[in-house]
Short mmCIF file of C-alpha atoms in Angstrom, two decimals:
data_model
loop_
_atom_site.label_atom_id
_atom_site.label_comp_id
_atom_site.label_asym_id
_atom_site.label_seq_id
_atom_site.Cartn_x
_atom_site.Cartn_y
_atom_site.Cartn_z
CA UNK D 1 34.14 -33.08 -25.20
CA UNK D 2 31.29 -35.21 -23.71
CA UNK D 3 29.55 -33.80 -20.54
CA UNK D 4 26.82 -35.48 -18.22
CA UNK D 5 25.48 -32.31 -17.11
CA UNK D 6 21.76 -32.36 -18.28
CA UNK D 7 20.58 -28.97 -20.36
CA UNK D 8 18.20 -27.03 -18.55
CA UNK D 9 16.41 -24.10 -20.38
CA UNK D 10 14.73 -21.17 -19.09
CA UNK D 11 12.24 -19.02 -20.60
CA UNK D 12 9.77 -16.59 -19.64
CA UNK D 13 9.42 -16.79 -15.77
CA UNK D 14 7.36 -13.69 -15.42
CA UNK D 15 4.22 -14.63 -13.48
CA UNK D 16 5.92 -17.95 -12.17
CA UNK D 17 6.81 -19.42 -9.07
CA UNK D 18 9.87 -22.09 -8.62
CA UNK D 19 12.48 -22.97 -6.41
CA UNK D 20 15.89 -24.91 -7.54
CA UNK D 21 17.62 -27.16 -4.78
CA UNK D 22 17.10 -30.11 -2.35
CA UNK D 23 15.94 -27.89 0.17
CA UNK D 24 13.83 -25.68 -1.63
CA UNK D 25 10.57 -24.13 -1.29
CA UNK D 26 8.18 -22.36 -3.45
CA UNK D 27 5.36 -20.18 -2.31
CA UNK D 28 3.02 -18.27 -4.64
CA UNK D 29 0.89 -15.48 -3.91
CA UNK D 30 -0.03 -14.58 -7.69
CA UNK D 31 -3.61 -13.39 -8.00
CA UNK D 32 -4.65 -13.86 -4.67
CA UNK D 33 -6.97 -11.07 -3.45
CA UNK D 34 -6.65 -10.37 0.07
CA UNK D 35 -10.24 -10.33 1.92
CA UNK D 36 -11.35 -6.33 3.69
CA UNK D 37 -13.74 -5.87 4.93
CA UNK D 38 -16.48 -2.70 4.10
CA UNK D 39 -14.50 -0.08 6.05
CA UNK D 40 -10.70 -0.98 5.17
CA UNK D 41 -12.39 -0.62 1.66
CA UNK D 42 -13.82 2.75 2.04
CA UNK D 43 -10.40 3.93 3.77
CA UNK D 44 -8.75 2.83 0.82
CA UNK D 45 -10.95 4.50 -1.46
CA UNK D 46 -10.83 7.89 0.28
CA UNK D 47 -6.61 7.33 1.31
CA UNK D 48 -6.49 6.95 -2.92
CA UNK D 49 -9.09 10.13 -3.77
CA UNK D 50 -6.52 12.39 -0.79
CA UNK D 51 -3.81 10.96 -2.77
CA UNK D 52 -5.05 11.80 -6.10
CA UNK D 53 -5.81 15.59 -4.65
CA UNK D 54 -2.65 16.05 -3.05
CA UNK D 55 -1.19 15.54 -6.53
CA UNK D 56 -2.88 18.94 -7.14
CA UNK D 57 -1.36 21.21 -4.23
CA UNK D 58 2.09 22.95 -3.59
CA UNK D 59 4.82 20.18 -2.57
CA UNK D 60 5.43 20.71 1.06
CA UNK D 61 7.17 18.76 3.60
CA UNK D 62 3.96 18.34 5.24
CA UNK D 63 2.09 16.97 2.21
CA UNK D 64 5.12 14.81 1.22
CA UNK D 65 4.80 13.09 4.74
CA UNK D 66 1.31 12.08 4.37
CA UNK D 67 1.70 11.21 0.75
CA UNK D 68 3.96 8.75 2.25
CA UNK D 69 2.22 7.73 4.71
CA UNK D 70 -1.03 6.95 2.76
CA UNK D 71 0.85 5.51 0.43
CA UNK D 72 1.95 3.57 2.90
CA UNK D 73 -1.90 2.85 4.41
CA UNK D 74 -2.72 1.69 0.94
CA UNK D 75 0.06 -0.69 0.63
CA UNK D 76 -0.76 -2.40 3.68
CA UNK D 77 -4.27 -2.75 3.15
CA UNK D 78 -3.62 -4.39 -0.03
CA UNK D 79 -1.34 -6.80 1.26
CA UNK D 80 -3.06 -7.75 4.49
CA UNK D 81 -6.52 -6.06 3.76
CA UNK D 82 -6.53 -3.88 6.59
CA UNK D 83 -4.50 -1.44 8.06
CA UNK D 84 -2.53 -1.26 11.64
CA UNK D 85 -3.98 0.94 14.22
CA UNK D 86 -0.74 2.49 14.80
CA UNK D 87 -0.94 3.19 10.91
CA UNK D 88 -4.37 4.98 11.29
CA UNK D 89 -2.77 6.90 14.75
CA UNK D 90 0.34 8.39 12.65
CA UNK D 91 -2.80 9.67 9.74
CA UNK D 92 -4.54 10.93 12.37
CA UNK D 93 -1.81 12.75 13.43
CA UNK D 94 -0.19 13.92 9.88
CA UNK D 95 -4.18 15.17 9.64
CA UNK D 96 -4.49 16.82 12.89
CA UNK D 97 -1.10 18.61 12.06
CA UNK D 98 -2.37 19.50 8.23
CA UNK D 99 -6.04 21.28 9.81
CA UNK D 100 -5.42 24.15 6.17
CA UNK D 101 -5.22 21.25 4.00
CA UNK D 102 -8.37 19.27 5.45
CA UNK D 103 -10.12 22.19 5.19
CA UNK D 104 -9.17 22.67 1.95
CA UNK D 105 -9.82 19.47 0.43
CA UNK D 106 -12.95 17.04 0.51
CA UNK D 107 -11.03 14.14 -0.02
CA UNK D 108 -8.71 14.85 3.30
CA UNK D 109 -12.14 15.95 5.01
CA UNK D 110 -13.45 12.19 3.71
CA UNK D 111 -10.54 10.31 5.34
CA UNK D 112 -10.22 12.68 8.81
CA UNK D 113 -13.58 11.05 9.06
CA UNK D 114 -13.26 7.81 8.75
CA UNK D 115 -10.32 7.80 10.89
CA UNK D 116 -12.87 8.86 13.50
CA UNK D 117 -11.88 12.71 13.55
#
């Protein structure tokens, strides 16, 4: 039985970028490194050091919240090489409301003041 349906063959696509379709459209964002500038750079070195140290204290609610939400920071500063005031505003806050743990750890005491507190 005699087809006229061409053979297409796929491989590897990992790393790749394609579209199929008259009305597709490929976009690739592979590699590309995402311009900060020198302070989104030192927030996301300290927001990595708290995370690192939080790894090292008692699970709480209140250190699973703002291991989320610098986990969160850092995600956003990767992709867009900065992060949203309202981002810094709800740190501040998980900070403010975490005073034992700042005192208690450099690395907290490094980002509380680069987030101005």
């Amino acid at each position: 039985m005699a087809t006229d349906e061409p053979n297409v063959s796929i491989g590897d696509v990992s790393h790749s970028t394609f579209a199929i379709g008259s009305h597709a459209r490929a976009e690739s964002h592979h590699g590309t490194a995402v311009p900060r500038d020198p302070a989104a750079e030192e927030l996301l070195k300290a927001v990595r050091e708290l995370r690192a140290d939080l790894t090292r204290m008692r699970a709480s609610e209140e250190t699973a919240a703002l291991d989320t939400a610098l986990a969160e920071t850092e995600d956003e500063i990767n992709r867009t090489g900065q992060a949203a005031q309202s981002r810094l505003d709800r740190l501040r806050q998980l900070l403010h409301d975490s005073q034992a743990l700042v005192g208690l750890i450099a690395s907290a005491g490094a980002v509380a003041g680069l987030l101005g507190m």
